[in-house]
mmCIF file of C-alpha atoms and ligand atoms in Angstrom:
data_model
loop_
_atom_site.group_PDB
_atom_site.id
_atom_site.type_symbol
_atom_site.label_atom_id
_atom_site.label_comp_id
_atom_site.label_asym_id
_atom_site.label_seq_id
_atom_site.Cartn_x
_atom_site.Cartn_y
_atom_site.Cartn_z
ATOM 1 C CA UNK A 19 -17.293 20.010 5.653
ATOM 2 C CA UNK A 20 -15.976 21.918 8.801
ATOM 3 C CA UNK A 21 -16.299 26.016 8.229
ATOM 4 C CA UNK A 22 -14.447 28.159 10.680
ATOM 5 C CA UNK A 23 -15.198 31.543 10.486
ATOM 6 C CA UNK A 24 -12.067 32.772 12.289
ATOM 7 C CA UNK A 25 -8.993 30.773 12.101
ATOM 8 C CA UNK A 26 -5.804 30.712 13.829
ATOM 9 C CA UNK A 27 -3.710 28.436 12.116
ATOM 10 C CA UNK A 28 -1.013 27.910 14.280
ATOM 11 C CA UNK A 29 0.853 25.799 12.001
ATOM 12 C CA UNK A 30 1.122 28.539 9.249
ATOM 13 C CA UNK A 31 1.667 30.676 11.679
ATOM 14 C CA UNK A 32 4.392 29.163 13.053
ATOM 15 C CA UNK A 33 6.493 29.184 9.731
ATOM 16 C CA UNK A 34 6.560 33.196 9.877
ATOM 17 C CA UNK A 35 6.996 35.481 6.412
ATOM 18 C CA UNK A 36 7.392 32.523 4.448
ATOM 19 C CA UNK A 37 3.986 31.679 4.323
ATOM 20 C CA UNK A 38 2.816 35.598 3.495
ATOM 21 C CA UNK A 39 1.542 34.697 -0.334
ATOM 22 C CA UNK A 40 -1.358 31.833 1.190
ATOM 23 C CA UNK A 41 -2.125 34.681 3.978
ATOM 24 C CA UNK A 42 -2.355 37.240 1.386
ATOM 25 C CA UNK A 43 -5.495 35.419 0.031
ATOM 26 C CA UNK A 44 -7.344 35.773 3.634
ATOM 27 C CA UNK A 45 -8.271 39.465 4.546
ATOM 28 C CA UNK A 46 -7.029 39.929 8.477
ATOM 29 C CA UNK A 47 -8.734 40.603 11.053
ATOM 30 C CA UNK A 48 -6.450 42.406 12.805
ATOM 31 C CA UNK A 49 -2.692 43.232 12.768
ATOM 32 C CA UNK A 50 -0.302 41.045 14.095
ATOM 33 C CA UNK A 51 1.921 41.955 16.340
ATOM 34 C CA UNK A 52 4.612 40.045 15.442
ATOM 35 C CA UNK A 53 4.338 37.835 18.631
ATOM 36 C CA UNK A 54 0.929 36.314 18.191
ATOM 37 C CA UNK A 55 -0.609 34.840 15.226
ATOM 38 C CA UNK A 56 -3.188 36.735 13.166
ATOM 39 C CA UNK A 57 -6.867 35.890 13.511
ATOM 40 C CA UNK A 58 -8.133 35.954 9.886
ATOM 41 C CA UNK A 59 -11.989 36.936 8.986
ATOM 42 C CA UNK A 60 -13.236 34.863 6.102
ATOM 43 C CA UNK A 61 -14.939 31.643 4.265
ATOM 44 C CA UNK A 62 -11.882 30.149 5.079
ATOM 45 C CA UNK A 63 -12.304 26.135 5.032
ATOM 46 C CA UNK A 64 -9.259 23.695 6.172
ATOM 47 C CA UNK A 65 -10.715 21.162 4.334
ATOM 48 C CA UNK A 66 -10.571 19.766 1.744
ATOM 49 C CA UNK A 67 -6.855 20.124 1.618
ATOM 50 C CA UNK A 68 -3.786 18.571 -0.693
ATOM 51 C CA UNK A 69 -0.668 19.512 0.262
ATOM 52 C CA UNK A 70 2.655 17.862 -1.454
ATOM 53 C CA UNK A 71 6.209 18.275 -0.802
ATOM 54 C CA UNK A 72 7.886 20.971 -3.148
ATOM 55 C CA UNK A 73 6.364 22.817 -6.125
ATOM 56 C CA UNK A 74 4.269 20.566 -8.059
ATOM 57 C CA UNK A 75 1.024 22.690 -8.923
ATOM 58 C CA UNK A 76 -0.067 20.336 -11.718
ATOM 59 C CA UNK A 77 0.293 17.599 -8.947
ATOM 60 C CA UNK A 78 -1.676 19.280 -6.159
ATOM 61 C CA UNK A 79 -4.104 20.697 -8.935
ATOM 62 C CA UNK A 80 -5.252 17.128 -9.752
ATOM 63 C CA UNK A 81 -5.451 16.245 -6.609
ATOM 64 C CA UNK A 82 -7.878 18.765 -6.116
ATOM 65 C CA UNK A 83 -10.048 18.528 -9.085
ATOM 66 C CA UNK A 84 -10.379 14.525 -7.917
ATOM 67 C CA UNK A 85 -11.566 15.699 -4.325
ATOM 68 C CA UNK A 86 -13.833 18.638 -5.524
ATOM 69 C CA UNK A 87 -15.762 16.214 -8.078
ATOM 70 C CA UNK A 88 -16.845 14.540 -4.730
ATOM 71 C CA UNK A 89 -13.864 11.659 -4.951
ATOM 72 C CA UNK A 90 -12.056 10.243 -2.224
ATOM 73 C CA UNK A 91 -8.730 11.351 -0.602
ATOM 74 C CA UNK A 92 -6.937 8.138 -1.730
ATOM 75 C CA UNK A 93 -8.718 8.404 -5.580
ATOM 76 C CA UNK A 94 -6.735 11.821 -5.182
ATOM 77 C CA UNK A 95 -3.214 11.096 -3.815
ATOM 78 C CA UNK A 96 -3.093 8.460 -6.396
ATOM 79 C CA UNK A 97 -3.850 10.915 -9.692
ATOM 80 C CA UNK A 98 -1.781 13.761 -8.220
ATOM 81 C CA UNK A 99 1.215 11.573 -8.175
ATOM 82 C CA UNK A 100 0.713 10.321 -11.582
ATOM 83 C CA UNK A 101 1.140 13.255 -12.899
ATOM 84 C CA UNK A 102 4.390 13.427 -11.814
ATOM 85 C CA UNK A 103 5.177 10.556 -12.005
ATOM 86 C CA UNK A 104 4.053 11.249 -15.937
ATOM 87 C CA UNK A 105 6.542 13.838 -16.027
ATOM 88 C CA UNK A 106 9.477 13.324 -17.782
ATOM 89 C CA UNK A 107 11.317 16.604 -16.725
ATOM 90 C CA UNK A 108 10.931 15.171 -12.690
ATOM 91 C CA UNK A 109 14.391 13.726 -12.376
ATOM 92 C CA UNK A 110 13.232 12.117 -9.409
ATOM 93 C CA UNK A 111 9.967 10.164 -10.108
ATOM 94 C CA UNK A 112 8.779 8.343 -12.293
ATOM 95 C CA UNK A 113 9.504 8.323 -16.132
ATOM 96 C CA UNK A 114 13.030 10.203 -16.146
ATOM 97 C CA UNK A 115 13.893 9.405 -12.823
ATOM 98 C CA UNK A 116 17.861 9.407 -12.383
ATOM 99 C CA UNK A 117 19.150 5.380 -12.934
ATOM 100 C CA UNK A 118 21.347 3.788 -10.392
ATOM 101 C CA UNK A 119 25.080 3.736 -10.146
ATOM 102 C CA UNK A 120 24.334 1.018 -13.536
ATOM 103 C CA UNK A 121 22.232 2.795 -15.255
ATOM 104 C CA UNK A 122 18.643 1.486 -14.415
ATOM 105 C CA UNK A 123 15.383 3.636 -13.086
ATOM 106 C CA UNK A 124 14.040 1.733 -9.831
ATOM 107 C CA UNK A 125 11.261 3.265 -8.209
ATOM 108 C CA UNK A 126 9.873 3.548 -4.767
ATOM 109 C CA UNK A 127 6.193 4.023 -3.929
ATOM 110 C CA UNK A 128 3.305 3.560 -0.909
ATOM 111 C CA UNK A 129 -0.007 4.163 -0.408
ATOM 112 C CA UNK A 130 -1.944 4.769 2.942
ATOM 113 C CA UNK A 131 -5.807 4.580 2.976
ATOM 114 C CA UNK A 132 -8.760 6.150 6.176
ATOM 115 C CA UNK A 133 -8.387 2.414 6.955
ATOM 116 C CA UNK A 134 -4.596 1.948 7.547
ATOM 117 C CA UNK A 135 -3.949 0.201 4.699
ATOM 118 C CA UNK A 136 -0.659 0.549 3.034
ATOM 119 C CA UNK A 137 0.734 -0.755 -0.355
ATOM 120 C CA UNK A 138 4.551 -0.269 -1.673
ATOM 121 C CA UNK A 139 6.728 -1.324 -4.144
ATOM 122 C CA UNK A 140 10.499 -1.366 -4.209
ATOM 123 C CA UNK A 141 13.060 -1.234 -6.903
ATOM 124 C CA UNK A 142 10.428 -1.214 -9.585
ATOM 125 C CA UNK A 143 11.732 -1.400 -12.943
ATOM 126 C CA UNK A 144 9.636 -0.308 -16.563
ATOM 127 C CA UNK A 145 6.632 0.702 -14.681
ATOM 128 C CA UNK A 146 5.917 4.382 -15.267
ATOM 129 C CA UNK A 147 3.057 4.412 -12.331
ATOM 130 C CA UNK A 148 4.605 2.754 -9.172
ATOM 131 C CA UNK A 149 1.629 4.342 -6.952
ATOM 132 C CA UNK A 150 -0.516 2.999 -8.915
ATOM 133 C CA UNK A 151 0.927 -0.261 -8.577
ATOM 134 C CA UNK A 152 1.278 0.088 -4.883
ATOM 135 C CA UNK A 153 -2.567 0.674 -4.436
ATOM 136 C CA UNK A 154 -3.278 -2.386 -6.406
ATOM 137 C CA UNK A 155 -0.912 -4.171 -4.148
ATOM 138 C CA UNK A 156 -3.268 -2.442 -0.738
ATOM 139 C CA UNK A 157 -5.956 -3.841 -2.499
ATOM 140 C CA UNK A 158 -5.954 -6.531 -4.479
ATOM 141 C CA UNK A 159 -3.409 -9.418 -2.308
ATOM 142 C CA UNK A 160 -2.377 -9.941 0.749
ATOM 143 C CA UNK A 161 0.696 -8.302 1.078
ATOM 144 C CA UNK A 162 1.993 -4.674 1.593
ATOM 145 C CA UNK A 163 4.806 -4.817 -0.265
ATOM 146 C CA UNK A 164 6.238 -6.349 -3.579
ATOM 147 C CA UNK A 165 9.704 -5.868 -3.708
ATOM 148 C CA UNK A 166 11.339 -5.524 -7.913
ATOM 149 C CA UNK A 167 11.316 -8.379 -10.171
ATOM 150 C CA UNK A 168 7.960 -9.286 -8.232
ATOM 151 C CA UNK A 169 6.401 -6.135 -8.119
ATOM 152 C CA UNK A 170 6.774 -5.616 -12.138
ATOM 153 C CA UNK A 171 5.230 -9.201 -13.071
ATOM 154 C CA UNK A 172 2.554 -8.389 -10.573
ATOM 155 C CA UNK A 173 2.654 -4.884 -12.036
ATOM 156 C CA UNK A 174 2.251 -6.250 -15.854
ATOM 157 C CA UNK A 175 -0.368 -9.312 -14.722
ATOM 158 C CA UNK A 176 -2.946 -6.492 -13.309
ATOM 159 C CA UNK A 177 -2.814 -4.591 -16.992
ATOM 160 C CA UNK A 178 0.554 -2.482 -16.534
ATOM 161 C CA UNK A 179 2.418 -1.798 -19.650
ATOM 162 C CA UNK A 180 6.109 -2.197 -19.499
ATOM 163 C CA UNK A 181 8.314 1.071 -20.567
ATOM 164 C CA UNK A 182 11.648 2.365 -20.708
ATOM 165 C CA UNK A 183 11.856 4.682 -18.105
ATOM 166 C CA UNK A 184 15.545 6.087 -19.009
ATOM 167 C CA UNK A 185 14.766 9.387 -20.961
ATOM 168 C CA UNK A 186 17.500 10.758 -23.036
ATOM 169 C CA UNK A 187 18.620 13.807 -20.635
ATOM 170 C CA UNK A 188 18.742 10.853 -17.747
ATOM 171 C CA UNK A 189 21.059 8.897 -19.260
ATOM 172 C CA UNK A 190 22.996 11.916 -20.856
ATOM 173 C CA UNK A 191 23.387 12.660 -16.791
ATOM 174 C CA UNK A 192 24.533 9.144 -15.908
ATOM 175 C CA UNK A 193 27.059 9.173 -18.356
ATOM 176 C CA UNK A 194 28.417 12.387 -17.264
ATOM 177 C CA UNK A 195 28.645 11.439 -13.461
ATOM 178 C CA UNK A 196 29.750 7.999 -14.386
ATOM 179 C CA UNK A 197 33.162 10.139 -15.926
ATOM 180 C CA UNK A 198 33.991 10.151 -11.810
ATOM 181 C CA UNK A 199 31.531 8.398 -10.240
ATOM 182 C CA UNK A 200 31.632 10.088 -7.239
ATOM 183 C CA UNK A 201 28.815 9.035 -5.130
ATOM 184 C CA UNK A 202 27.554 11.856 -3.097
ATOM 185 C CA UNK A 203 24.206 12.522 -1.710
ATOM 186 C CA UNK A 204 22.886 15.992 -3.031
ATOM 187 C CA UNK A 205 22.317 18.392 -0.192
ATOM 188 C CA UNK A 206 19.300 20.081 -1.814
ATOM 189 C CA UNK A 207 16.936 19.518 -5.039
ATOM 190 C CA UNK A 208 15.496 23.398 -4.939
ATOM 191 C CA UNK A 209 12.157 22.122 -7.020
ATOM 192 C CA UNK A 210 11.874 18.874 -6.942
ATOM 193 C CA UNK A 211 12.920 15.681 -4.949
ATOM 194 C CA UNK A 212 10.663 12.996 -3.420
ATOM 195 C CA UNK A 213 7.305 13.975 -4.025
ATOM 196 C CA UNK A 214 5.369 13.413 -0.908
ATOM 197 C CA UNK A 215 1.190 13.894 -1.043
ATOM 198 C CA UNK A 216 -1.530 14.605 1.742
ATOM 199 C CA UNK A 217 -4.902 14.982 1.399
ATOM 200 C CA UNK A 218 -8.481 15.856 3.020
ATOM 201 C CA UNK A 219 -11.085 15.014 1.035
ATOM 202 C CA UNK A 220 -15.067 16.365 1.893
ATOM 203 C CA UNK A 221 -15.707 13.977 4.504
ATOM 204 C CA UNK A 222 -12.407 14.842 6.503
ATOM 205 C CA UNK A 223 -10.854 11.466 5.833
ATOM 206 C CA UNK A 224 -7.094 11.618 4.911
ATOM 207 C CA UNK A 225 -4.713 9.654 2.703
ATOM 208 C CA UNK A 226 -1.150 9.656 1.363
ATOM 209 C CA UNK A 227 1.437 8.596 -0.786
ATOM 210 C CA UNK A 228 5.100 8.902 -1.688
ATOM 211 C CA UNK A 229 6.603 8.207 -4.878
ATOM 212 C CA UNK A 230 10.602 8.339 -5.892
ATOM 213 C CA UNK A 231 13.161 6.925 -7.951
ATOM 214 C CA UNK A 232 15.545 7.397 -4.654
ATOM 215 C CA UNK A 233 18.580 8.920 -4.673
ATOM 216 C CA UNK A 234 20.618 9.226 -8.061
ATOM 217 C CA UNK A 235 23.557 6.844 -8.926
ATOM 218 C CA UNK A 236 22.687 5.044 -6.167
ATOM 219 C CA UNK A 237 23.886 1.157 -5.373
ATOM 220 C CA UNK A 238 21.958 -1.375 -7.284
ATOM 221 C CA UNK A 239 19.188 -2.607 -4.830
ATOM 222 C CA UNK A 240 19.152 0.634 -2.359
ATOM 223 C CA UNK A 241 15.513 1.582 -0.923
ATOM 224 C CA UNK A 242 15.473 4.836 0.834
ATOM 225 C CA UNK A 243 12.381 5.958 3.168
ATOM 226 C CA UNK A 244 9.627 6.928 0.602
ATOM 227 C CA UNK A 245 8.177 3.302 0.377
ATOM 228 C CA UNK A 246 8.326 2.200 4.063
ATOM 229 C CA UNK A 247 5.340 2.690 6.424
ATOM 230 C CA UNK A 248 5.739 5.223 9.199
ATOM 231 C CA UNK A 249 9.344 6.672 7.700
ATOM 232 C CA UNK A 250 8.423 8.511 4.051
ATOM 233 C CA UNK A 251 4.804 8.128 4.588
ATOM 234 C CA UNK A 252 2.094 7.573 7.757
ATOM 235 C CA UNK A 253 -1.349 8.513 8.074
ATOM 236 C CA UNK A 254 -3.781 7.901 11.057
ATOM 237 C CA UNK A 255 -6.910 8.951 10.333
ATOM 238 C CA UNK A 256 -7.703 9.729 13.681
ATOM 239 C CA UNK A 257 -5.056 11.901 13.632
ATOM 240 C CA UNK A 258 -3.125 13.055 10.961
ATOM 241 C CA UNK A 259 -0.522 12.361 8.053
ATOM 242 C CA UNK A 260 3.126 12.653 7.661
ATOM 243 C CA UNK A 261 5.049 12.488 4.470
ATOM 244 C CA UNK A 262 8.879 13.437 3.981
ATOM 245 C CA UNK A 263 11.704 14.239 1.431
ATOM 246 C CA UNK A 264 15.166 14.231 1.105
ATOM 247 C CA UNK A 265 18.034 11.571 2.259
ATOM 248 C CA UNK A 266 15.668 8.631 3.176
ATOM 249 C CA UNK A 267 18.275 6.778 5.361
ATOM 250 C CA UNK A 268 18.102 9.760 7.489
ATOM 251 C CA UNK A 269 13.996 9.506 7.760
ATOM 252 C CA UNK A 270 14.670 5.425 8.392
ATOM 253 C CA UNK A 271 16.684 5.885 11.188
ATOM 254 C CA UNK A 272 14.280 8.057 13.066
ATOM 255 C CA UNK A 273 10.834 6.950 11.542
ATOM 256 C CA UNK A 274 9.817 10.238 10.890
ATOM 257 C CA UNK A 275 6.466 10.018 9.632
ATOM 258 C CA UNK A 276 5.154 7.823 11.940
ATOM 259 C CA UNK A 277 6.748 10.093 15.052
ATOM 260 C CA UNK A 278 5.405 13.346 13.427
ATOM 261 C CA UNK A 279 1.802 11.752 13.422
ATOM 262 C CA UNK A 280 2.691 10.163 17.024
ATOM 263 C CA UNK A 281 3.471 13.798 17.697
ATOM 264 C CA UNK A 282 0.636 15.535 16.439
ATOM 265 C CA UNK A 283 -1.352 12.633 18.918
ATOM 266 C CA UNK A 284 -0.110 13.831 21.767
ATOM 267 C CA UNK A 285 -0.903 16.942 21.034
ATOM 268 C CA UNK A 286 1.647 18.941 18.958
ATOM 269 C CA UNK A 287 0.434 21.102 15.784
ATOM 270 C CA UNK A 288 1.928 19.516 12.899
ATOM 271 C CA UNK A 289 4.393 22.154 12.626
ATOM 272 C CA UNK A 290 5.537 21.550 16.520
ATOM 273 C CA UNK A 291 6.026 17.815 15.190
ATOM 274 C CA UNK A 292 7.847 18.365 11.970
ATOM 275 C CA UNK A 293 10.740 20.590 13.990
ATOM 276 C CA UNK A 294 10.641 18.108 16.291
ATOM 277 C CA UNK A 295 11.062 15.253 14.184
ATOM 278 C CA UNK A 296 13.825 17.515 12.009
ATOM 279 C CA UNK A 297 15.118 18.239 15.640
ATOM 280 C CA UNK A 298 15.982 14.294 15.840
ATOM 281 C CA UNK A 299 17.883 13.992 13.318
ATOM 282 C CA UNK A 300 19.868 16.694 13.900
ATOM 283 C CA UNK A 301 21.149 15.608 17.129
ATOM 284 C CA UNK A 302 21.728 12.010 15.865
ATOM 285 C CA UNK A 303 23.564 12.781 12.700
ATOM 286 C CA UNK A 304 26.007 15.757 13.577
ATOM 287 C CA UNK A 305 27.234 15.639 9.732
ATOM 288 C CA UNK A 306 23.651 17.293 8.889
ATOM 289 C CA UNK A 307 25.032 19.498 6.799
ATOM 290 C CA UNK A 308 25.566 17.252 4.172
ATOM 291 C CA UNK A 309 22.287 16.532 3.290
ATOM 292 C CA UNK A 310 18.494 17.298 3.204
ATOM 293 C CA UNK A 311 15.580 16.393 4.545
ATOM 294 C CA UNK A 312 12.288 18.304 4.715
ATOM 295 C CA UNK A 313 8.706 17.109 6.321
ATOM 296 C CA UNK A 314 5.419 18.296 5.918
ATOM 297 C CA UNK A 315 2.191 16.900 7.914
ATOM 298 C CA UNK A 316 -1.563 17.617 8.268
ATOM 299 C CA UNK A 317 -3.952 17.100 11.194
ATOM 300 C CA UNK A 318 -7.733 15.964 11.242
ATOM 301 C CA UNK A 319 -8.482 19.897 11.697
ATOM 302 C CA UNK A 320 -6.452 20.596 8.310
ATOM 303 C CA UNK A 321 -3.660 22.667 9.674
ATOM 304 C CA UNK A 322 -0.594 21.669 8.078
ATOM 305 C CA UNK A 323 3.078 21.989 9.287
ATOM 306 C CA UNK A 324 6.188 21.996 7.140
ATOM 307 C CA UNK A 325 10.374 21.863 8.230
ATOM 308 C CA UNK A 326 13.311 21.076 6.745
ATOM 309 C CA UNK A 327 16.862 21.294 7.635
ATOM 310 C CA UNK A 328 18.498 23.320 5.022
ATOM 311 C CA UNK A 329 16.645 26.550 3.138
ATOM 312 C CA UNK A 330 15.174 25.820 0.194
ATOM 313 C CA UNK A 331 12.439 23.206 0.950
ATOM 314 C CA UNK A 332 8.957 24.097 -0.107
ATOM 315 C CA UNK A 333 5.504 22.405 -0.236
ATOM 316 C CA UNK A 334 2.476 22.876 -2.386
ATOM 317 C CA UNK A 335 -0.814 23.679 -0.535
ATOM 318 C CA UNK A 336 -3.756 23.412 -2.208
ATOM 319 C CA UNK A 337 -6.813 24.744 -0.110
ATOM 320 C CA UNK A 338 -10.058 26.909 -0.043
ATOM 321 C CA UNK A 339 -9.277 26.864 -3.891
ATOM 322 C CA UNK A 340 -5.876 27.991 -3.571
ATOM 323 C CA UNK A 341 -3.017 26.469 -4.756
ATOM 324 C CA UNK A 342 0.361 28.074 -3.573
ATOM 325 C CA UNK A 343 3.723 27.109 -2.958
ATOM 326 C CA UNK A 344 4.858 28.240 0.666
ATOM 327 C CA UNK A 345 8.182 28.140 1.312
ATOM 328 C CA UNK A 346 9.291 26.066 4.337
ATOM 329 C CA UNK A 347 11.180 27.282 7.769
ATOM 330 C CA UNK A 348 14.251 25.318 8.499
ATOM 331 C CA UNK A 349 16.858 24.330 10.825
ATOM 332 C CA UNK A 350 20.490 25.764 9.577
ATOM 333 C CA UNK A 351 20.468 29.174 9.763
ATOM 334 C CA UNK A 352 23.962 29.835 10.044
HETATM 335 N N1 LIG B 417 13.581 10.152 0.055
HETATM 336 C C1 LIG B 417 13.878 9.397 -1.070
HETATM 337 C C2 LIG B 417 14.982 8.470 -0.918
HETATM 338 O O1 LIG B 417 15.871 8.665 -0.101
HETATM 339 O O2 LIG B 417 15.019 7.509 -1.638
#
């Protein structure tokens, strides 16, 4: 385990006032001057670290508990996103996900290991843990992604029980937007959305994972980003990890994850990379005001970088035994 005593960490840093409740827990050093970051004195580790997109404390809590029992980064990413995935209030993941345009819950998951290795599954129906699944598809065939019908008999024939994953309230929403059936991306889920995990564990190796039920009332058959390599998830462990949130057909057009972490190679902080990945959507897709997407991304060093397009984005960090939700910088200020 790397101990710094004095850190700069630019990529805090670099997202200003927002991040003041995780400073608050390190004593200064000296004043800032508003320019130049603050040099803080303390036992301040960067690693181990979780860090997940939005505010899922119970998420990034497990995560840690997994790490700081001596586990490894992947055991980790995996049981933080079960629990929300477990969650039945989580609109979007898991068990109460919102259906498609016909009613059904498909979910989206991958899995990145130290190694490379990456699992997914796509349109998953009746399978409450789709990371799950997607780790026993990195390790137990040949393939790196199972795709619906396939993924759930592969799913139930490794010891997966079959559920319905339409809660009351999800349906109850269905048949309200079905009255118009307007389809409409939402600009902005202010708690929750794609949940989107990172983490360090005590050797400094990183993994990551994704795991959605995609956008609501969507076409029957639609994958967003979440599940695809280098777009909703990427991880080098050389380097760093990427993870993002929000309209995924945005992400797949730019391959966000995988440029963040290309990025962060040649030599951006993981904040640098996130605007700049945010940046690149912006100036492909001039009708950016009608939707969301957010990024967040860690380095080998454990600073961690966070952007988003609209307000309202936020990521849960989860290090030196701190777990706090740190509201993102982003892109349209006016
Ligand atoms: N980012 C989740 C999705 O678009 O499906």
């Amino acid at each position: 385990m790397k101990r710094r005593k004095f850190i700069q960490n630019a990529s805090l840093s670099g997202i200003g006032i927002a991040v003041g409740s995780t400073l608050a827990n390190c004593k200064p050093k000296e004043e800032s001057n508003g320019e130049n970051p603050v040099a803080f004195s303390s036992d301040v580790t960067k690693y181990p670290l979780v860090i997940a997109t939005w505010n899922v404390p119970e998420s990034t809590a497990k995560a840690w508990e997994v790490i700081d029992e001596g586990s490894s980064a992947l055991d980790a990413i995996e049981q933080g996103c079960m629990v929300e995935e477990a969650n039945e209030k989580g609109q979007s993941v898991g068990i109460g996900g919102l259906p498609d345009r016909d009613g059904k819950v498909t979910l989206d998951a991958c899995i990145m290991n130290k190694e490379g290795n990456y699992g997914a599954v796509v349109c998953m129906q009746n399978i409450v843990h789709p990371i799950s699944v997607a780790r026993k598809v990195m390790e137990d065939t040949p393939h790196v992604i199972l795709a619906g019908k396939g993924a759930e008999q592969f799913a139930v024939s490794v010891g997966f029980k079959r559920e319905d994953l339409l809660t009351e309230a999800s349906r109850k929403a269905w048949e309200e937007w079905k009255v118009k059936s307007e389809y409409k991306p939402i600009i902005n889920i202010e708690n929750h959305d794609t949940i989107g995990m990172l983490a360090i564990d005590k050797n400094g190796d990183i993994s990551g994972g994704c795991t959605t039920s995609g956008l609501a009332y969507k076409m029957a058959g639609r994958v967003g980003d979440s599940p695809i390599i280098g777009s909703g998830l990427f991880i080098d462990n050389e380097i760093g990890g990427a993870t993002a949130t929000g309209l995924g057909e945005e992400v797949l057009k730019t391959v966000g994850s995988f440029l963040i972490v290309e990025l962060m190679r040649q030599g951006r902080t993981p904040q640098q990379a996130c605007e700049e990945a945010i940046g690149r959507i912006i100036k492909k897709s001039p009708n950016y005001n009608d939707f969301q997407v957010g990024y967040i991304a860690v380095n080998k060093d454990g600073e961690t970088g966070m952007y988003s397009i609209h307000e309202h984005f936020s990521a849960t960090v989860y290090q030196n035994g701190e777990n706090t939700n740190i509201k993102s910088d982003f892109y349209n200020k006016s």
